[in-house]
Amino acid sequence: MESQLKVERNIQVEQIKQSPTASREVEIVERKGIGHPDSVADGIAESVSRALSKYYIKNYSRILHHNTDQVEVVGGQADPKFGGGNVLEPTYILLSGRATSTVGDERVPVKSIAIKSAKDYLRDHFPDLDIDADVMIDSRIGNGSIDLRGLYDTRKFKANDTSFGVGFAPFTDTEKIVKLTENYINGELKKTLPQIGYDIKVMGFRKNKTINLTVAAAYVDKYVKDPTEYYSIKEELTNKIMDNAIKYTDNDIKVFVNTGDIKEDKVYYLTVTGLSMENGDDGSVGRGNRVTGLITPYRPMSMEAAAGKNPVTHVGKLYNVLSNIIANKIVEEEGGDIKEVLVRIVSQIGRPVDEPHVAGIQVIYEDNVDHSKHKNNIRAIADDKLAHISDLTNMFVDGKVDVF
């Protein structure tokens, strides 16, 4: 791959010698599904950002300053029962952050846009949730500060924060299976098992060649008539998760579903809406999945909350996504010579977003590979992706990039 450098970016490529994650004895991977309270907060925050961005583009031809990455989900109260229970107190959802609300003499209906987009998101993703009765949505989104707005001028494309993003590739079998398991349960499986709700959490633990999947799956009570049917569905769900997982690995798979159930004490994972936030579970933006869609303690991670951050110059969002894009592109182009790639990109507030303070790339090669023949190409890949970082903005606005 050839790269025509218009600027000299600080991209450092180094070989490291360590065991890749897939070769280690133990690996732990987690995914909080789209109905987990933390993921609900992420989803709403990103939805609000997209809605504001579209409004700004339509009316002012560019995205104005905003960060809507402060969403709190405060659990309500419910009384689930076999055959159908009730939500007793609605879940309270607080939208906060900052957004440009005045342009010259014109007011931007920020709060109205935010509340509508939050309701639309919940309605589109959680069909058993009554938007009018089961949730209360309150917007306290304020106006951005003058200093940040000055830095945020989208015509300057300068970083409005000093932060970093991290990425890695390729996914291990454990990582692939954990993510695909939640996608499967909250996707295709709904056609045959509508009794399973949307609050799904998958914990993967691999020891050597055995991957253990522990799945917490909320049931929707009105679709389950009694404990016998509950356990019948549980057995079917376990088998279907197993059948799906073995497609993606040669490792042994063990599946455990709702291990907190206690039959003799009548303890079941029943919900009215398919969401645990109905009954006391709280959530916040950035407390769940990273931009990979996973929580990976055996990998480098950033604590940055990407969802809801502006999609133009907030490097906490851009660099985390771009790091993973770069890592995957390197693995794709460099063939079988590379076992694992780690990418870290750090910004400096006020610098152009396409010129990070440093982009550090660490590569674990296969044995007996001449790493020097890959170094320039790896650097060129990173340089090209940084040069086109503005392409990510439209992808965020169009919902084509997942951030949780």
mmCIF file of C-alpha atoms in Angstrom, residues 23-284:
data_model
loop_
_atom_site.group_PDB
_atom_site.id
_atom_site.type_symbol
_atom_site.label_atom_id
_atom_site.label_comp_id
_atom_site.label_asym_id
_atom_site.label_seq_id
_atom_site.Cartn_x
_atom_site.Cartn_y
_atom_site.Cartn_z
ATOM 1 C CA SER A 23 -2.453 -18.315 23.210
ATOM 2 C CA ARG A 24 -2.701 -17.507 26.896
ATOM 3 C CA GLU A 25 -4.035 -20.044 29.357
ATOM 4 C CA VAL A 26 -6.896 -17.888 30.634
ATOM 5 C CA GLU A 27 -9.014 -15.242 28.907
ATOM 6 C CA ILE A 28 -12.078 -13.311 30.114
ATOM 7 C CA VAL A 29 -14.467 -11.392 27.851
ATOM 8 C CA GLU A 30 -17.796 -9.716 28.647
ATOM 9 C CA ARG A 31 -20.601 -8.130 26.643
ATOM 10 C CA LYS A 32 -23.507 -6.178 28.056
ATOM 11 C CA GLY A 33 -26.402 -6.569 25.625
ATOM 12 C CA ILE A 34 -28.387 -3.706 24.167
ATOM 13 C CA GLY A 35 -31.005 -3.995 26.932
ATOM 14 C CA HIS A 36 -28.532 -3.770 29.813
ATOM 15 C CA PRO A 37 -29.064 -0.436 31.661
ATOM 16 C CA ASP A 38 -25.538 0.760 30.796
ATOM 17 C CA SER A 39 -26.089 -0.076 27.127
ATOM 18 C CA VAL A 40 -29.501 1.616 27.179
ATOM 19 C CA ALA A 41 -27.740 4.778 28.392
ATOM 20 C CA ASP A 42 -25.116 4.423 25.641
ATOM 21 C CA GLY A 43 -27.744 3.873 22.977
ATOM 22 C CA ILE A 44 -29.795 6.886 23.988
ATOM 23 C CA ALA A 45 -26.736 9.145 24.225
ATOM 24 C CA GLU A 46 -25.618 8.206 20.721
ATOM 25 C CA SER A 47 -29.147 8.565 19.367
ATOM 26 C CA VAL A 48 -29.407 12.098 20.772
ATOM 27 C CA SER A 49 -26.045 13.040 19.253
ATOM 28 C CA ARG A 50 -27.111 11.729 15.844
ATOM 29 C CA ALA A 51 -30.408 13.618 15.973
ATOM 30 C CA LEU A 52 -28.728 16.892 16.929
ATOM 31 C CA SER A 53 -26.047 16.419 14.269
ATOM 32 C CA LYS A 54 -28.685 15.923 11.567
ATOM 33 C CA TYR A 55 -30.570 19.020 12.724
ATOM 34 C CA TYR A 56 -27.408 21.130 12.710
ATOM 35 C CA ILE A 57 -26.410 19.893 9.250
ATOM 36 C CA LYS A 58 -29.877 20.529 7.824
ATOM 37 C CA ASN A 59 -30.181 24.034 9.255
ATOM 38 C CA TYR A 60 -26.579 25.285 9.497
ATOM 39 C CA SER A 61 -24.683 23.055 7.033
ATOM 40 C CA ARG A 62 -22.309 21.778 9.700
ATOM 41 C CA ILE A 63 -22.366 19.985 13.021
ATOM 42 C CA LEU A 64 -22.279 22.428 15.915
ATOM 43 C CA HIS A 65 -20.768 21.827 19.321
ATOM 44 C CA HIS A 66 -22.425 19.197 21.478
ATOM 45 C CA ASN A 67 -21.597 16.337 23.819
ATOM 46 C CA THR A 68 -24.585 14.306 25.004
ATOM 47 C CA ASP A 69 -22.568 11.599 26.738
ATOM 48 C CA GLN A 70 -24.160 12.137 30.147
ATOM 49 C CA VAL A 71 -27.214 9.892 30.400
ATOM 50 C CA GLU A 72 -28.361 8.309 33.647
ATOM 51 C CA VAL A 73 -30.846 5.451 33.863
ATOM 52 C CA VAL A 74 -32.467 5.232 37.307
ATOM 53 C CA GLY A 75 -34.248 1.935 37.790
ATOM 54 C CA GLY A 76 -37.962 1.836 38.500
ATOM 55 C CA GLN A 77 -40.038 -0.802 40.275
ATOM 56 C CA ALA A 78 -41.953 -3.707 38.815
ATOM 57 C CA ASP A 79 -43.933 -6.737 39.908
ATOM 58 C CA PRO A 80 -43.274 -9.453 37.315
ATOM 59 C CA LYS A 81 -45.448 -12.580 37.400
ATOM 60 C CA PHE A 82 -45.918 -15.612 35.204
ATOM 61 C CA GLY A 83 -48.542 -14.699 32.646
ATOM 62 C CA GLY A 84 -47.914 -10.964 33.051
ATOM 63 C CA GLY A 85 -47.141 -8.508 35.832
ATOM 64 C CA ASN A 86 -47.014 -4.733 36.127
ATOM 65 C CA VAL A 87 -44.555 -1.865 36.158
ATOM 66 C CA LEU A 88 -45.217 -0.087 39.455
ATOM 67 C CA GLU A 89 -42.909 2.901 39.069
ATOM 68 C CA PRO A 90 -41.407 4.062 35.772
ATOM 69 C CA THR A 91 -37.696 4.123 35.051
ATOM 70 C CA TYR A 92 -36.312 7.662 35.189
ATOM 71 C CA ILE A 93 -33.933 8.620 32.373
ATOM 72 C CA LEU A 94 -31.940 11.829 32.674
ATOM 73 C CA LEU A 95 -30.405 13.364 29.566
ATOM 74 C CA SER A 96 -27.599 15.808 30.260
ATOM 75 C CA GLY A 97 -24.471 17.180 28.640
ATOM 76 C CA ARG A 98 -23.993 20.243 26.460
ATOM 77 C CA ALA A 99 -25.231 21.381 23.059
ATOM 78 C CA THR A 100 -25.389 24.594 21.039
ATOM 79 C CA SER A 101 -28.867 25.925 21.688
ATOM 80 C CA THR A 102 -28.594 29.400 20.172
ATOM 81 C CA VAL A 103 -27.266 30.377 16.745
ATOM 82 C CA GLY A 104 -27.366 34.132 16.287
ATOM 83 C CA ASP A 105 -30.950 35.068 17.091
ATOM 84 C CA GLU A 106 -32.255 31.568 16.469
ATOM 85 C CA ARG A 107 -33.055 29.039 19.165
ATOM 86 C CA VAL A 108 -32.327 25.359 18.574
ATOM 87 C CA PRO A 109 -34.972 23.049 20.121
ATOM 88 C CA VAL A 110 -32.287 20.948 21.794
ATOM 89 C CA LYS A 111 -34.413 19.474 24.572
ATOM 90 C CA SER A 112 -37.288 18.569 22.243
ATOM 91 C CA ILE A 113 -34.914 16.908 19.795
ATOM 92 C CA ALA A 114 -33.222 15.012 22.612
ATOM 93 C CA ILE A 115 -36.416 13.705 24.204
ATOM 94 C CA LYS A 116 -37.907 12.652 20.863
ATOM 95 C CA SER A 117 -34.751 10.819 19.811
ATOM 96 C CA ALA A 118 -34.565 9.040 23.179
ATOM 97 C CA LYS A 119 -38.179 7.877 22.853
ATOM 98 C CA ASP A 120 -37.628 6.794 19.256
ATOM 99 C CA TYR A 121 -34.589 4.765 20.280
ATOM 100 C CA LEU A 122 -36.444 2.962 23.075
ATOM 101 C CA ARG A 123 -39.474 2.333 20.894
ATOM 102 C CA ASP A 124 -37.381 0.922 18.037
ATOM 103 C CA HIS A 125 -35.317 -1.442 20.181
ATOM 104 C CA PHE A 126 -37.582 -2.593 23.016
ATOM 105 C CA PRO A 127 -41.084 -3.470 21.774
ATOM 106 C CA ASP A 128 -42.337 -4.698 25.165
ATOM 107 C CA LEU A 129 -41.597 -1.338 26.797
ATOM 108 C CA ASP A 130 -44.529 1.091 27.056
ATOM 109 C CA ILE A 131 -42.873 4.433 26.299
ATOM 110 C CA ASP A 132 -45.755 6.431 27.769
ATOM 111 C CA ALA A 133 -46.075 4.529 31.057
ATOM 112 C CA ASP A 134 -42.858 2.631 31.782
ATOM 113 C CA VAL A 135 -40.295 5.444 31.452
ATOM 114 C CA MET A 136 -39.935 9.115 32.371
ATOM 115 C CA ILE A 137 -37.481 11.063 30.224
ATOM 116 C CA ASP A 138 -36.094 14.381 31.454
ATOM 117 C CA SER A 139 -33.685 16.591 29.482
ATOM 118 C CA ARG A 140 -31.277 18.851 31.318
ATOM 119 C CA ILE A 141 -28.921 19.365 28.380
ATOM 120 C CA GLY A 142 -27.311 22.770 28.718
ATOM 121 C CA ASN A 143 -25.400 25.179 26.502
ATOM 122 C CA GLY A 144 -21.737 24.500 25.764
ATOM 123 C CA SER A 145 -18.984 26.710 27.144
ATOM 124 C CA ILE A 146 -17.580 29.506 24.988
ATOM 125 C CA ASP A 147 -14.015 28.157 25.115
ATOM 126 C CA LEU A 148 -14.975 24.684 23.971
ATOM 127 C CA ARG A 149 -17.184 26.075 21.216
ATOM 128 C CA GLY A 150 -14.247 28.108 19.942
ATOM 129 C CA LEU A 151 -12.034 25.036 19.714
ATOM 130 C CA TYR A 152 -14.875 23.050 18.249
ATOM 131 C CA ASP A 153 -15.259 25.180 15.100
ATOM 132 C CA THR A 154 -15.689 22.324 12.623
ATOM 133 C CA ARG A 155 -13.862 24.258 9.940
ATOM 134 C CA LYS A 156 -10.671 23.982 12.010
ATOM 135 C CA PHE A 157 -10.978 20.257 12.824
ATOM 136 C CA LYS A 158 -8.929 20.626 16.001
ATOM 137 C CA ALA A 159 -9.071 18.189 18.882
ATOM 138 C CA ASN A 160 -11.223 19.503 21.708
ATOM 139 C CA ASP A 161 -9.673 17.227 24.305
ATOM 140 C CA THR A 162 -6.381 15.637 25.266
ATOM 141 C CA SER A 163 -7.247 11.970 25.283
ATOM 142 C CA PHE A 164 -6.344 8.642 23.751
ATOM 143 C CA GLY A 165 -7.926 5.762 21.893
ATOM 144 C CA VAL A 166 -6.901 2.130 21.754
ATOM 145 C CA GLY A 167 -7.616 -0.742 19.409
ATOM 146 C CA PHE A 168 -6.579 -4.302 18.691
ATOM 147 C CA ALA A 169 -6.991 -7.062 16.145
ATOM 148 C CA PRO A 170 -7.862 -9.748 15.415
ATOM 149 C CA PHE A 171 -10.637 -10.901 17.753
ATOM 150 C CA THR A 172 -9.958 -14.161 19.537
ATOM 151 C CA ASP A 173 -12.512 -16.976 19.294
ATOM 152 C CA THR A 174 -13.714 -16.072 22.784
ATOM 153 C CA GLU A 175 -14.271 -12.451 21.821
ATOM 154 C CA LYS A 176 -16.070 -13.377 18.609
ATOM 155 C CA ILE A 177 -18.346 -15.862 20.354
ATOM 156 C CA VAL A 178 -19.247 -13.569 23.261
ATOM 157 C CA LYS A 179 -20.265 -10.763 20.903
ATOM 158 C CA LEU A 180 -22.037 -13.022 18.419
ATOM 159 C CA THR A 181 -23.925 -14.821 21.198
ATOM 160 C CA GLU A 182 -25.556 -11.606 22.406
ATOM 161 C CA ASN A 183 -26.215 -10.519 18.812
ATOM 162 C CA TYR A 184 -27.860 -13.890 18.168
ATOM 163 C CA ILE A 185 -30.074 -13.825 21.266
ATOM 164 C CA ASN A 186 -31.144 -10.236 20.627
ATOM 165 C CA GLY A 187 -31.514 -10.841 16.905
ATOM 166 C CA GLU A 188 -32.350 -13.990 15.016
ATOM 167 C CA LEU A 189 -33.382 -15.947 18.112
ATOM 168 C CA LYS A 190 -36.258 -13.562 18.862
ATOM 169 C CA LYS A 191 -38.154 -15.157 15.964
ATOM 170 C CA THR A 192 -38.369 -18.492 17.788
ATOM 171 C CA LEU A 193 -38.007 -17.438 21.438
ATOM 172 C CA PRO A 194 -39.879 -14.142 21.956
ATOM 173 C CA GLN A 195 -40.078 -15.057 25.651
ATOM 174 C CA ILE A 196 -36.471 -13.908 26.046
ATOM 175 C CA GLY A 197 -36.131 -10.182 26.700
ATOM 176 C CA TYR A 198 -33.420 -7.732 25.682
ATOM 177 C CA ASP A 199 -31.391 -7.435 28.866
ATOM 178 C CA ILE A 200 -28.743 -10.019 28.032
ATOM 179 C CA LYS A 201 -25.263 -10.260 29.499
ATOM 180 C CA VAL A 202 -22.676 -12.740 28.250
ATOM 181 C CA MET A 203 -19.517 -13.555 30.190
ATOM 182 C CA GLY A 204 -16.921 -15.643 28.409
ATOM 183 C CA PHE A 205 -14.158 -17.421 30.308
ATOM 184 C CA ARG A 206 -11.679 -19.526 28.372
ATOM 185 C CA LYS A 207 -9.261 -21.884 30.051
ATOM 186 C CA ASN A 208 -6.930 -23.463 27.540
ATOM 187 C CA LYS A 209 -9.230 -24.959 24.885
ATOM 188 C CA THR A 210 -12.555 -24.672 26.741
ATOM 189 C CA ILE A 211 -14.764 -21.595 26.452
ATOM 190 C CA ASN A 212 -17.359 -21.186 29.206
ATOM 191 C CA LEU A 213 -20.301 -18.925 28.372
ATOM 192 C CA THR A 214 -22.379 -17.659 31.290
ATOM 193 C CA VAL A 215 -25.508 -15.939 30.004
ATOM 194 C CA ALA A 216 -27.952 -13.834 32.001
ATOM 195 C CA ALA A 217 -31.183 -13.550 30.010
ATOM 196 C CA ALA A 218 -34.246 -11.645 31.175
ATOM 197 C CA TYR A 219 -37.609 -13.256 30.367
ATOM 198 C CA VAL A 220 -40.740 -11.294 29.400
ATOM 199 C CA ASP A 221 -43.282 -12.564 31.928
ATOM 200 C CA LYS A 222 -46.440 -12.287 29.816
ATOM 201 C CA TYR A 223 -45.062 -14.857 27.374
ATOM 202 C CA VAL A 224 -44.290 -17.475 30.074
ATOM 203 C CA LYS A 225 -47.207 -19.199 31.767
ATOM 204 C CA ASP A 226 -45.504 -21.077 34.626
ATOM 205 C CA PRO A 227 -42.176 -22.378 36.041
ATOM 206 C CA THR A 228 -42.351 -25.533 33.914
ATOM 207 C CA GLU A 229 -42.405 -23.461 30.734
ATOM 208 C CA TYR A 230 -39.671 -21.207 32.135
ATOM 209 C CA TYR A 231 -37.290 -24.158 32.542
ATOM 210 C CA SER A 232 -38.289 -25.637 29.202
ATOM 211 C CA ILE A 233 -37.380 -22.350 27.510
ATOM 212 C CA LYS A 234 -34.163 -22.213 29.516
ATOM 213 C CA GLU A 235 -33.129 -25.630 28.201
ATOM 214 C CA GLU A 236 -34.017 -24.638 24.626
ATOM 215 C CA LEU A 237 -32.086 -21.379 24.954
ATOM 216 C CA THR A 238 -29.024 -23.201 26.292
ATOM 217 C CA ASN A 239 -29.058 -25.636 23.379
ATOM 218 C CA LYS A 240 -29.520 -22.916 20.778
ATOM 219 C CA ILE A 241 -26.661 -20.849 22.221
ATOM 220 C CA MET A 242 -24.450 -23.936 22.061
ATOM 221 C CA ASP A 243 -25.459 -24.767 18.483
ATOM 222 C CA ASN A 244 -24.712 -21.203 17.403
ATOM 223 C CA ALA A 245 -21.383 -20.905 19.236
ATOM 224 C CA ILE A 246 -19.805 -24.089 17.880
ATOM 225 C CA LYS A 247 -20.010 -22.606 14.369
ATOM 226 C CA TYR A 248 -17.238 -20.159 15.223
ATOM 227 C CA THR A 249 -14.589 -22.187 17.032
ATOM 228 C CA ASP A 250 -12.848 -25.530 17.376
ATOM 229 C CA ASN A 251 -12.661 -25.030 21.135
ATOM 230 C CA ASP A 252 -14.973 -26.892 23.481
ATOM 231 C CA ILE A 253 -18.002 -24.869 24.574
ATOM 232 C CA LYS A 254 -19.894 -24.963 27.849
ATOM 233 C CA VAL A 255 -23.065 -22.881 28.273
ATOM 234 C CA PHE A 256 -24.680 -21.772 31.536
ATOM 235 C CA VAL A 257 -27.931 -19.762 31.528
ATOM 236 C CA ASN A 258 -29.423 -17.799 34.459
ATOM 237 C CA THR A 259 -27.303 -19.466 37.104
ATOM 238 C CA GLY A 260 -28.983 -17.326 39.770
ATOM 239 C CA ASP A 261 -32.273 -19.218 39.412
ATOM 240 C CA ILE A 262 -33.351 -21.098 42.567
ATOM 241 C CA LYS A 263 -36.270 -23.366 41.755
ATOM 242 C CA GLU A 264 -37.183 -24.334 45.313
ATOM 243 C CA ASP A 265 -37.220 -20.669 46.399
ATOM 244 C CA LYS A 266 -39.147 -19.575 43.286
ATOM 245 C CA VAL A 267 -36.348 -17.287 42.135
ATOM 246 C CA TYR A 268 -36.503 -16.637 38.387
ATOM 247 C CA TYR A 269 -35.205 -13.933 36.040
ATOM 248 C CA LEU A 270 -38.640 -12.584 35.137
ATOM 249 C CA THR A 271 -39.302 -9.041 33.939
ATOM 250 C CA VAL A 272 -42.380 -7.249 32.651
ATOM 251 C CA THR A 273 -40.594 -5.401 29.842
ATOM 252 C CA GLY A 274 -37.572 -7.613 29.137
ATOM 253 C CA LEU A 275 -35.360 -4.987 30.801
ATOM 254 C CA SER A 276 -33.912 -5.128 34.311
ATOM 255 C CA MET A 277 -33.967 -1.336 34.572
ATOM 256 C CA GLU A 278 -37.683 -1.688 35.316
ATOM 257 C CA ASN A 279 -36.841 -2.998 38.773
ATOM 258 C CA GLY A 280 -33.960 -1.096 40.321
ATOM 259 C CA ASP A 281 -31.039 -1.666 37.963
ATOM 260 C CA ASP A 282 -29.336 1.623 37.084
ATOM 261 C CA GLY A 283 -27.141 2.544 34.126
ATOM 262 C CA SER A 284 -24.693 5.177 32.930
#
